[in-house]
GROMACS .gro file of C-alpha atoms in nm:
model
  191
    1PHE     CA    1  -8.928   0.199  14.768
    2LEU     CA    2  -8.663  -0.062  14.832
    3ASP     CA    3  -8.834  -0.181  15.153
    4GLU     CA    4  -9.169  -0.226  14.976
    5THR     CA    5  -9.009  -0.400  14.678
    6ILE     CA    6  -8.827  -0.646  14.902
    7PHE     CA    7  -9.144  -0.693  15.109
    8LEU     CA    8  -9.329  -0.799  14.791
    9GLU     CA    9  -9.064  -1.061  14.711
   10GLY     CA   10  -9.175  -1.249  15.019
   11HIS     CA   11  -9.521  -1.321  15.153
   12GLY     CA   12  -9.594  -0.957  15.222
   13HIS     CA   13  -9.905  -0.909  15.434
   14GLU     CA   14 -10.032  -1.250  15.324
   15GLY     CA   15  -9.761  -1.426  15.529
   16GLN     CA   16  -9.982  -1.444  15.836
   17ARG     CA   17 -10.266  -1.614  15.649
   18THR     CA   18 -10.279  -1.994  15.702
   19VAL     CA   19 -10.626  -2.050  15.556
   20CYS     CA   20 -10.736  -1.955  15.206
   21ARG     CA   21 -10.999  -1.684  15.165
   22CYS     CA   22 -11.243  -1.955  15.054
   23GLY     CA   23 -11.222  -2.104  15.403
   24SER     CA   24 -11.073  -2.434  15.289
   25GLU     CA   25 -10.845  -2.589  15.547
   26ILE     CA   26 -10.748  -2.870  15.308
   27GLU     CA   27 -10.508  -2.660  15.101
   28GLU     CA   28 -10.296  -2.373  15.226
   29PRO     CA   29 -10.288  -2.045  15.032
   30LYS     CA   30  -9.950  -2.063  14.860
   31TYR     CA   31 -10.020  -1.927  14.509
   32ARG     CA   32 -10.028  -1.569  14.385
   33CYS     CA   33 -10.069  -1.410  14.045
   34ARG     CA   34  -9.822  -1.156  13.910
   35ASP     CA   35 -10.077  -1.022  13.661
   36CYS     CA   36 -10.384  -0.980  13.883
   37PHE     CA   37 -10.433  -0.667  14.091
   38GLY     CA   38 -10.298  -0.710  14.444
   39MET     CA   39 -10.073  -0.975  14.595
   40GLU     CA   40 -10.330  -1.198  14.763
   41MET     CA   41 -10.248  -1.564  14.801
   42TYR     CA   42 -10.493  -1.845  14.732
   43CYS     CA   43 -10.514  -2.224  14.742
   44ARG     CA   44 -10.473  -2.426  14.422
   45HIS     CA   45 -10.849  -2.465  14.371
   46CYS     CA   46 -10.921  -2.091  14.406
   47THR     CA   47 -10.627  -1.999  14.182
   48VAL     CA   48 -10.759  -2.220  13.902
   49LYS     CA   49 -11.115  -2.098  13.954
   50HIS     CA   50 -11.012  -1.729  13.942
   51HIS     CA   51 -10.815  -1.782  13.620
   52GLN     CA   52 -11.074  -1.958  13.403
   53SER     CA   53 -11.099  -1.635  13.198
   54SER     CA   54 -10.730  -1.542  13.235
   55PRO     CA   55 -10.539  -1.858  13.142
   56LEU     CA   56 -10.219  -1.673  13.047
   57HIS     CA   57 -10.151  -1.507  13.381
   58VAL     CA   58  -9.818  -1.581  13.550
   59ILE     CA   59  -9.859  -1.775  13.875
   60GLU     CA   60  -9.604  -1.804  14.154
   61GLU     CA   61  -9.595  -2.071  14.424
   62TRP     CA   62  -9.446  -2.021  14.770
   63ASN     CA   63  -9.210  -2.315  14.829
   64GLY     CA   64  -9.137  -2.230  15.192
   65SER     CA   65  -8.842  -2.002  15.118
   66PHE     CA   66  -8.930  -1.802  14.807
   67PHE     CA   67  -9.179  -1.774  14.521
   68GLN     CA   68  -9.111  -1.982  14.213
   69CYS     CA   69  -9.299  -1.970  13.885
   70THR     CA   70  -9.551  -2.241  13.815
   71HIS     CA   71  -9.804  -2.290  13.538
   72LEU     CA   72 -10.181  -2.293  13.556
   73LYS     CA   73 -10.160  -2.615  13.354
   74SER     CA   74  -9.973  -2.788  13.638
   75LEU     CA   75 -10.240  -2.664  13.882
   76GLY     CA   76 -10.513  -2.830  13.675
   77LEU     CA   77 -10.644  -2.550  13.452
   78CYS     CA   78 -10.759  -2.666  13.110
   79VAL     CA   79 -10.873  -2.409  12.854
   80GLN     CA   80 -11.194  -2.518  12.681
   81LEU     CA   81 -11.248  -2.354  12.345
   82GLY     CA   82 -11.587  -2.318  12.178
   83HIS     CA   83 -11.775  -2.253  12.504
   84PRO     CA   84 -11.786  -1.976  12.767
   85PRO     CA   85 -11.500  -2.007  13.023
   86SER     CA   86 -11.710  -2.171  13.298
   87ASP     CA   87 -11.889  -2.418  13.065
   88HIS     CA   88 -11.763  -2.762  12.979
   89CYS     CA   89 -11.787  -2.934  12.643
   90TYR     CA   90 -11.959  -3.273  12.642
   91ASN     CA   91 -11.714  -3.392  12.373
   92PRO     CA   92 -11.377  -3.216  12.432
   93ARG     CA   93 -11.089  -3.282  12.194
   94PRO     CA   94 -10.750  -3.237  12.365
   95SER     CA   95 -10.476  -3.072  12.162
   96THR     CA   96 -10.224  -3.311  12.012
   97GLY     CA   97 -10.013  -3.460  12.291
   98ASN     CA   98 -10.213  -3.248  12.536
   99GLU     CA   99  -9.957  -2.972  12.476
  100PHE     CA  100 -10.025  -2.629  12.339
  101ILE     CA  101  -9.795  -2.325  12.335
  102ILE     CA  102  -9.930  -1.970  12.350
  103VAL     CA  103  -9.704  -1.671  12.287
  104ASP     CA  104  -9.826  -1.363  12.473
  105ILE     CA  105  -9.685  -1.027  12.582
  106ASN     CA  106  -9.603  -1.163  12.930
  107GLY     CA  107  -9.416  -1.468  12.798
  108ILE     CA  108  -9.451  -1.809  12.641
  109HIS     CA  109  -9.707  -2.035  12.803
  110ASP     CA  110  -9.757  -2.412  12.801
  111VAL     CA  111 -10.132  -2.464  12.842
  112ALA     CA  112 -10.369  -2.759  12.857
  113LEU     CA  113 -10.621  -2.693  12.582
  114ASP     CA  114 -10.934  -2.876  12.468
  115PHE     CA  115 -11.101  -2.796  12.140
  116CYS     CA  116 -11.478  -2.822  12.123
  117GLY     CA  117 -11.593  -3.149  11.970
  118CYS     CA  118 -11.967  -3.081  11.970
  119HIS     CA  119 -12.162  -3.141  11.649
  120THR     CA  120 -12.174  -2.762  11.588
  121ALA     CA  121 -11.800  -2.711  11.657
  122GLN     CA  122 -11.591  -2.495  11.429
  123LEU     CA  123 -11.256  -2.605  11.284
  124HIS     CA  124 -10.970  -2.591  11.536
  125TYR     CA  125 -10.805  -2.285  11.385
  126LYS     CA  126 -11.137  -2.100  11.388
  127GLN     CA  127 -11.189  -2.183  11.755
  128LEU     CA  128 -10.848  -2.028  11.826
  129LEU     CA  129 -10.923  -1.717  11.623
  130GLN     CA  130 -11.252  -1.671  11.811
  131VAL     CA  131 -11.056  -1.621  12.136
  132ARG     CA  132 -10.805  -1.390  11.962
  133TRP     CA  133 -10.529  -1.650  11.940
  134TYR     CA  134 -10.363  -1.662  11.598
  135PRO     CA  135 -10.267  -2.022  11.510
  136ALA     CA  136  -9.926  -2.102  11.362
  137THR     CA  137 -10.094  -2.337  11.114
  138THR     CA  138 -10.444  -2.429  11.001
  139THR     CA  139 -10.387  -2.804  11.023
  140ASP     CA  140 -10.360  -2.946  11.375
  141PRO     CA  141 -10.236  -2.624  11.542
  142GLN     CA  142 -10.014  -2.666  11.848
  143ILE     CA  143  -9.881  -2.311  11.874
  144ALA     CA  144 -10.061  -1.977  11.866
  145ALA     CA  145  -9.985  -1.612  11.935
  146THR     CA  146 -10.230  -1.375  12.097
  147PHE     CA  147 -10.356  -1.084  11.891
  148ASN     CA  148 -10.213  -0.857  12.164
  149VAL     CA  149  -9.858  -0.984  12.116
  150LEU     CA  150  -9.886  -0.955  11.737
  151GLU     CA  151 -10.008  -0.595  11.765
  152HIS     CA  152  -9.732  -0.519  12.017
  153TYR     CA  153  -9.466  -0.661  11.784
  154GLN     CA  154  -9.605  -0.461  11.492
  155LEU     CA  155  -9.577  -0.135  11.689
  156LEU     CA  156  -9.226  -0.218  11.810
  157SER     CA  157  -9.110  -0.314  11.462
  158PHE     CA  158  -9.238   0.018  11.323
  159GLU     CA  159  -9.095   0.232  11.603
  160SER     CA  160  -8.772   0.056  11.696
  161LYS     CA  161  -8.705  -0.177  11.403
  162ILE     CA  162  -8.684  -0.479  11.635
  163SER     CA  163  -8.650  -0.808  11.450
  164ALA     CA  164  -8.888  -1.099  11.504
  165TYR     CA  165  -8.593  -1.300  11.640
  166GLU     CA  166  -8.508  -1.037  11.902
  167PHE     CA  167  -8.872  -0.992  11.998
  168TYR     CA  168  -8.929  -1.365  12.041
  169HIS     CA  169  -8.617  -1.404  12.252
  170SER     CA  170  -8.724  -1.114  12.473
  171LEU     CA  171  -9.051  -1.302  12.534
  172ALA     CA  172  -8.855  -1.618  12.611
  173ARG     CA  173  -8.648  -1.423  12.864
  174ARG     CA  174  -8.969  -1.281  13.010
  175SER     CA  175  -9.080  -1.641  13.070
  176ASP     CA  176  -8.749  -1.742  13.229
  177ASN     CA  177  -8.461  -1.497  13.247
  178THR     CA  178  -8.231  -1.742  13.426
  179GLY     CA  179  -8.168  -1.952  13.117
  180LEU     CA  180  -8.208  -2.268  13.325
  181SER     CA  181  -8.531  -2.386  13.161
  182LEU     CA  182  -8.582  -2.459  12.796
  183ILE     CA  183  -8.872  -2.266  12.647
  184LYS     CA  184  -9.084  -2.503  12.442
  185VAL     CA  185  -9.188  -2.381  12.100
  186SER     CA  186  -9.281  -2.720  11.958
  187HIS     CA  187  -9.213  -3.087  12.019
  188LYS     CA  188  -8.889  -3.070  11.822
  189ILE     CA  189  -8.755  -2.719  11.887
  190SER     CA  190  -8.640  -2.562  12.213
  191ILE     CA  191  -8.446  -2.241  12.258
   0.00000   0.00000   0.00000
């Protein structure tokens, strides 16, 4: 067990691969997802493409010595609301400051998010609710929690009497347990 666990901390079997599975020789495969099945490594383009429908997965980047966490936002993924994941809006409306925070079971995520700006577009908070993200406010939302994390908190609060404060801080530690990075919860507040 220990050998396999240590093996997974490094490249694993993917260490011999110098070309991404897509065949691109432009970018090396140096990204892997902690939430997807398997430990395959992909180039930046493939990683973003594979996560159009899973924008809250945790991505790691091989820096030459070890894997470090990175964000899909920094790789170029932008979540487009109001359209299917592979479609693009002809009139996207970026979130205020192009920053949006999503609280999920696997941590707190900073995502690039565009609201739909088409003539048939719903209000921003309705667009969030349609993808099962519960907005913190109805006017100019910049933070949301997934329905999954809200249901998880409800069960934990019934069974273990965990406070919202303790639950939130456990999610912050899930995002970064070193305490070296500030977890953004809004433009003014960091924990």
